[in-house]
Short mmCIF file of C-alpha atoms in Angstrom, two decimals:
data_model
loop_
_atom_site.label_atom_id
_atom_site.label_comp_id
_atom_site.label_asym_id
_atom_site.label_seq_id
_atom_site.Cartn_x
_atom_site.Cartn_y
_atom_site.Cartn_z
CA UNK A 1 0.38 -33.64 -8.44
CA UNK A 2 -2.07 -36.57 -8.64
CA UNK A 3 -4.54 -37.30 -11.20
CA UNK A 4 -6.90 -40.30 -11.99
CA UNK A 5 -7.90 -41.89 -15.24
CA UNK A 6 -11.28 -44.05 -15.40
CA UNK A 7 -11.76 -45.50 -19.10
CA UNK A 8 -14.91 -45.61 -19.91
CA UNK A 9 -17.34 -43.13 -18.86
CA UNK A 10 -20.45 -45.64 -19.50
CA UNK A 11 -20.11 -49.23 -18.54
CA UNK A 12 -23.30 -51.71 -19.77
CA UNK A 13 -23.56 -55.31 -17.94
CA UNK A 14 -26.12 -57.93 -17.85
CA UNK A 15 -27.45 -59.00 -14.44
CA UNK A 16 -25.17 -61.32 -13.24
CA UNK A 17 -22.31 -60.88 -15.34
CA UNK A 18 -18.94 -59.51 -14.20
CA UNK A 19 -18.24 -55.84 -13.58
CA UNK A 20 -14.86 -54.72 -13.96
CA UNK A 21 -14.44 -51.00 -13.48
CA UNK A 22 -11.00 -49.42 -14.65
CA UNK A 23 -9.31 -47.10 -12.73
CA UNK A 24 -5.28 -45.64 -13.31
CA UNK A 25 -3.99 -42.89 -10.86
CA UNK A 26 -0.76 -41.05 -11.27
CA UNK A 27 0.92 -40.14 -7.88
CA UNK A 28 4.42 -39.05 -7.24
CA UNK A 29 4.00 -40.62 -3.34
CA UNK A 30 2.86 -43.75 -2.21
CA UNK A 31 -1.04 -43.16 -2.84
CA UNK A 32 -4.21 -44.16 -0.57
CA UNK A 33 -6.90 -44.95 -3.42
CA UNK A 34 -10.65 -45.16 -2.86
CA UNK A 35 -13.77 -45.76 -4.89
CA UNK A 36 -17.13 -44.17 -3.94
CA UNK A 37 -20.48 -44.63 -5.79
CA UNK A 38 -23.00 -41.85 -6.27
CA UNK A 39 -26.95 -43.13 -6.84
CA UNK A 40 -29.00 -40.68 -8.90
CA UNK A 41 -29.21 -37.49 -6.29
CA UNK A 42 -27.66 -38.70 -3.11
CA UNK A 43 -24.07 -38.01 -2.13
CA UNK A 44 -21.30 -39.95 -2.12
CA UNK A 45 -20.66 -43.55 -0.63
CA UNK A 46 -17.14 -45.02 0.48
CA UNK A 47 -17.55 -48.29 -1.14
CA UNK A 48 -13.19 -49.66 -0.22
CA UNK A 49 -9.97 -48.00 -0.01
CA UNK A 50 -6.83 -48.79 0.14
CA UNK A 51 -4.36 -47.59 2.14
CA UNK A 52 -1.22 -50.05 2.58
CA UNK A 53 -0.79 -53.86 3.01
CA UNK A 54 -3.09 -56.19 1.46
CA UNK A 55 -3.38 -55.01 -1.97
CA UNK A 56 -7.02 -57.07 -2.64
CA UNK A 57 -9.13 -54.83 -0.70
CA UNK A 58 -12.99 -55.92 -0.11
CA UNK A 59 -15.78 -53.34 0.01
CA UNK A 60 -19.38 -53.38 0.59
CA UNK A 61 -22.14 -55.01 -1.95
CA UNK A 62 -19.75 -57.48 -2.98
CA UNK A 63 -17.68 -55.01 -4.50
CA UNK A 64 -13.52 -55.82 -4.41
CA UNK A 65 -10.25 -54.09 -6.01
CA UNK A 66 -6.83 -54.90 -6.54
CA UNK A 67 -4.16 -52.19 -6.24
CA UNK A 68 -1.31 -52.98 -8.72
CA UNK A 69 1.70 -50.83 -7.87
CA UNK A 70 3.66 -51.98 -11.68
CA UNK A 71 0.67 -51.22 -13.50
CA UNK A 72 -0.73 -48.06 -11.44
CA UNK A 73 -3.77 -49.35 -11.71
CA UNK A 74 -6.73 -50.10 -9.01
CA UNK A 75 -9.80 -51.76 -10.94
CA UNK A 76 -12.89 -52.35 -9.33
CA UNK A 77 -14.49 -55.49 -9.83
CA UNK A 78 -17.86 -57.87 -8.43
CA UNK A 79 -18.53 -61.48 -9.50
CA UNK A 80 -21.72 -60.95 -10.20
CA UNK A 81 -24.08 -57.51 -11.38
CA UNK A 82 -27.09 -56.69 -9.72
CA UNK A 83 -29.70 -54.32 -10.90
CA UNK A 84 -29.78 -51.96 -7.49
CA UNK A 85 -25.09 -51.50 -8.51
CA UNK A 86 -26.23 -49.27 -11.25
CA UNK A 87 -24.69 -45.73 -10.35
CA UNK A 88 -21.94 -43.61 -10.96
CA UNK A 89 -18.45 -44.71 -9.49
CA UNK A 90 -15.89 -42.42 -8.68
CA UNK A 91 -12.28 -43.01 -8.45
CA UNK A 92 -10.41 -41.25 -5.97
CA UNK A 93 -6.70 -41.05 -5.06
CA UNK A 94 -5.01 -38.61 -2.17
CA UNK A 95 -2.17 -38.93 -0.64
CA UNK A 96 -0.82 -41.27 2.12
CA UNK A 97 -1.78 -40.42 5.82
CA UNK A 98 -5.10 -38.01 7.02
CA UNK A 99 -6.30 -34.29 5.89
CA UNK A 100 -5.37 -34.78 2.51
CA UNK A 101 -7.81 -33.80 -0.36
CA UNK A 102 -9.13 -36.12 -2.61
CA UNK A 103 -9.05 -36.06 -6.25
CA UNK A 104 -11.69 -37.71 -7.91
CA UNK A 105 -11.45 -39.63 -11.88
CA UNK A 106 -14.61 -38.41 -13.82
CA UNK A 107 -16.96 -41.23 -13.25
CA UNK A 108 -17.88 -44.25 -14.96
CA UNK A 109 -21.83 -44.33 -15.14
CA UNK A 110 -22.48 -48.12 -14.59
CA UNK A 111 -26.13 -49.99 -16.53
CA UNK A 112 -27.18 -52.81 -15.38
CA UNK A 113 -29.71 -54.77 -17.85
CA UNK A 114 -32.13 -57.52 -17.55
CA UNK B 1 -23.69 -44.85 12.46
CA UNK B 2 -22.79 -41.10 12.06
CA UNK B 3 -22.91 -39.57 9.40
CA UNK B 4 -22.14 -36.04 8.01
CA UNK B 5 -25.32 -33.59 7.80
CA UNK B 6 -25.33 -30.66 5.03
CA UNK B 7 -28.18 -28.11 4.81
CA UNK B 8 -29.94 -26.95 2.92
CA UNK B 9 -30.84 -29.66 0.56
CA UNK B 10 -31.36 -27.39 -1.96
CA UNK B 11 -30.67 -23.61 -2.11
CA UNK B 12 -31.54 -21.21 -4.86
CA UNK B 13 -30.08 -18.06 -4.98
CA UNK B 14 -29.97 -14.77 -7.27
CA UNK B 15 -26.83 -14.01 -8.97
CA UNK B 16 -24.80 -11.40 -6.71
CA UNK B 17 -26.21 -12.56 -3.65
CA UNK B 18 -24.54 -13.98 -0.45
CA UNK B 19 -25.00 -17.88 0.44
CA UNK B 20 -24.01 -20.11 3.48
CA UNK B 21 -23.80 -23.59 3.17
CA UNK B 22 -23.96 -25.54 6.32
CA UNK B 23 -22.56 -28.86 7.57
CA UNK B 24 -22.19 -30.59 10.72
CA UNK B 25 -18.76 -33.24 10.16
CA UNK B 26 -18.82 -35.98 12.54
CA UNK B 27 -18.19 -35.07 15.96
CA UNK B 28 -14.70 -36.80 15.92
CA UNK B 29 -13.05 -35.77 12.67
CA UNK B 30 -10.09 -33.79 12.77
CA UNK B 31 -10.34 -32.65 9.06
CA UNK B 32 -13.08 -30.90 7.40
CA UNK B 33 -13.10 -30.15 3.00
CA UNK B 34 -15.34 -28.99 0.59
CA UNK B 35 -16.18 -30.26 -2.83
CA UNK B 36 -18.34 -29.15 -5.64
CA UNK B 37 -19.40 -31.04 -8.22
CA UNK B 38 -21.02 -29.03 -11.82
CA UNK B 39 -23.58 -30.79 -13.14
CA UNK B 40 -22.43 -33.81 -15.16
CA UNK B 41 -18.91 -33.24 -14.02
CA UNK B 42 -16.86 -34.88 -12.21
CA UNK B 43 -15.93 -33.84 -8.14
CA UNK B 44 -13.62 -31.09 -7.30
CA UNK B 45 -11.72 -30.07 -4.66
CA UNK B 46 -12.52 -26.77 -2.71
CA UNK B 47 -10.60 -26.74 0.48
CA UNK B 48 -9.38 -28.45 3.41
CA UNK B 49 -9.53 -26.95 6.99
CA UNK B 50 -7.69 -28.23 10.14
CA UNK B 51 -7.42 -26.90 13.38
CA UNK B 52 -9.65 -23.84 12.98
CA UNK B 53 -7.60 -23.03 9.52
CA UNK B 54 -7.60 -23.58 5.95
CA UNK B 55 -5.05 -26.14 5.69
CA UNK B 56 -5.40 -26.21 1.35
CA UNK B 57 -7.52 -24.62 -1.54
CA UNK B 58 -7.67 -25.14 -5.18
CA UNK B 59 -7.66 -22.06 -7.51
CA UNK B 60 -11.58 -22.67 -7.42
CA UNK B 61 -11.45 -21.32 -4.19
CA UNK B 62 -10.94 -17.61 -4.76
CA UNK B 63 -11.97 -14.38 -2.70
CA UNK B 64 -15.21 -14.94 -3.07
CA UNK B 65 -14.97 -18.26 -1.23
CA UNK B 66 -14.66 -18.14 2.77
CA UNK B 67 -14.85 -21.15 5.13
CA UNK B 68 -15.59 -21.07 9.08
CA UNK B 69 -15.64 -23.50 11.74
CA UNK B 70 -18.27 -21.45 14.51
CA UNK B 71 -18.41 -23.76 16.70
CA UNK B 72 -17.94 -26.82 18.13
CA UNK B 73 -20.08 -29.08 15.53
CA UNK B 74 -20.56 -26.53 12.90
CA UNK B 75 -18.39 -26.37 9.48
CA UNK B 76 -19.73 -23.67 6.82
CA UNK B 77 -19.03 -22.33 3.39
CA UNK B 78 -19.59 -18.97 2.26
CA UNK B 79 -20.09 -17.71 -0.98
CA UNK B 80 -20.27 -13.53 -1.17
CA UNK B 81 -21.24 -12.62 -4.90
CA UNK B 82 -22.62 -15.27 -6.24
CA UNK B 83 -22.32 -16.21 -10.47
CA UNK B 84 -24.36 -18.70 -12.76
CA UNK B 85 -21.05 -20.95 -12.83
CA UNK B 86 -21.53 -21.55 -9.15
CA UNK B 87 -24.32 -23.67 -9.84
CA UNK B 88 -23.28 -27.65 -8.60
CA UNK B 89 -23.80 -29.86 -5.72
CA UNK B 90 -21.38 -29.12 -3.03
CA UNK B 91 -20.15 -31.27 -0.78
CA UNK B 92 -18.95 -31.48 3.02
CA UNK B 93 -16.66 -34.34 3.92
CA UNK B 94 -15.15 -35.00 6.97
CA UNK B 95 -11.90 -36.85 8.52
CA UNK B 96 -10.04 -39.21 10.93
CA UNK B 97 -6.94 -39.68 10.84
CA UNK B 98 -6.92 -42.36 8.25
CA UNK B 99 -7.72 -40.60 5.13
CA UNK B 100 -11.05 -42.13 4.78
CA UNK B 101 -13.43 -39.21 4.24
CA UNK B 102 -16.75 -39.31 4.53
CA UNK B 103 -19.27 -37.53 2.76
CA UNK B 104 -22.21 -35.56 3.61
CA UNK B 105 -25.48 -36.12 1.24
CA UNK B 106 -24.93 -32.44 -0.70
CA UNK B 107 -26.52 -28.87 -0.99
CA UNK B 108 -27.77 -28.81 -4.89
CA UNK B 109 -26.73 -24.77 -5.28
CA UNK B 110 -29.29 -22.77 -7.99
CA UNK B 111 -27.84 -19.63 -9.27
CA UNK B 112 -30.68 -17.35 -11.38
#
């Protein structure tokens, strides 16, 4: 079974500060690990993944995340906040290779102030 | 850029009554799923569906649930006797082979 943690279901940041996301998965097989961001009543976007070899993976809007095998971890992160990241970003893990079903972390519901 | 296509947008239904949700995956995807996501909760898997077949369901997905492929671009999902608790968005998604799965924009389901 596979399961994903995200600590911290609301995140606050100032425009322009850092935004570092957390995200821990549990897998018993080598995992493929995505995030996705929901804006208020639209579906959801594939913002990176990882699947295997380079474990700093780049995404769109700046976004980047590093998948740490020892830690089981695979934090989202961006230099620098803008107002239009505020959302709601979904971890997701499944396993390796296609047709598998995702399963998603609860969401961490990210502000973005002035 | 394709992209998946769900309707309706929004559906409201009485409780008891039959709905189809419709989605059209992109035309190359091998892999077809459905998720649901309760209001203020977070996503859940419904099912998975590969060559004309359910391929995986979660316990979500009981007899009341029924998928079909129809046709060639078509990808629906059934629900017979509807209940309040099936209120959420649900989601199509669609496949490569790569595990990247992409998502349609949602039917908001209203159960009364």
């Amino acid at each position: 079974a596979q399961s994903v943690t995200q600590l911290g279901s609301h995140v606050s940041v100032s425009e322009g500060a850092l935004v570092l996301l957390r995200c821990n998965y549990s897998s018993s097989v080598p995992p493929y690990l995505f995030w996705y961001v929901q804006y208020p009543n639209q579906g959801l976007q594939l913002l990176l993944k990882y699947t295997t070899g380079a474990t700093l993976v780049k995404g769109i809007n700046g976004f980047e995340a590093e998948f740490k095998k020892s830690e089981t971890s695979f934090h989202l992160t961006k230099p620098s906040a803008h107002m239009s990241d505020a959302a709601e970003y979904f971890c997701a893990v499944s396993s390796t290779g296609g047709g598998n079903k995702l399963t998603f972390g609860t969401g961490t519901q990210l502000k973005v102030e002035l | 850029e394709p992209e998946v296509t769900q309707t309706p947008s929004h559906q409201v239904t009485q409780m008891g009554q039959e709905v189809i949700l419709r989605c059209v995956p992109i035309s190359n995807h091998l892999y077809f799923y459905w998720y649901r996501q309760i209001l203020g909760q977070k996503v859940e898997f419904l099912v998975s569906f590969y060559n004309n077949e359910i391929s995986e369901k979660s316990e979500i997905f009981d007899d009341q649930f029924s998928v079909e492929r129809p046709d060639g671009s078509n990808f629906t999902l059934k629900i017979r006797s509807t209940k309040l608790e099936d209120s959420a968005m649900y989601f199509c998604a669609s496949t490569g082979t790569l595990g990247e799965q992409y998502f349609g924009p949602g039917t908001r389901l209203t159960v009364t």
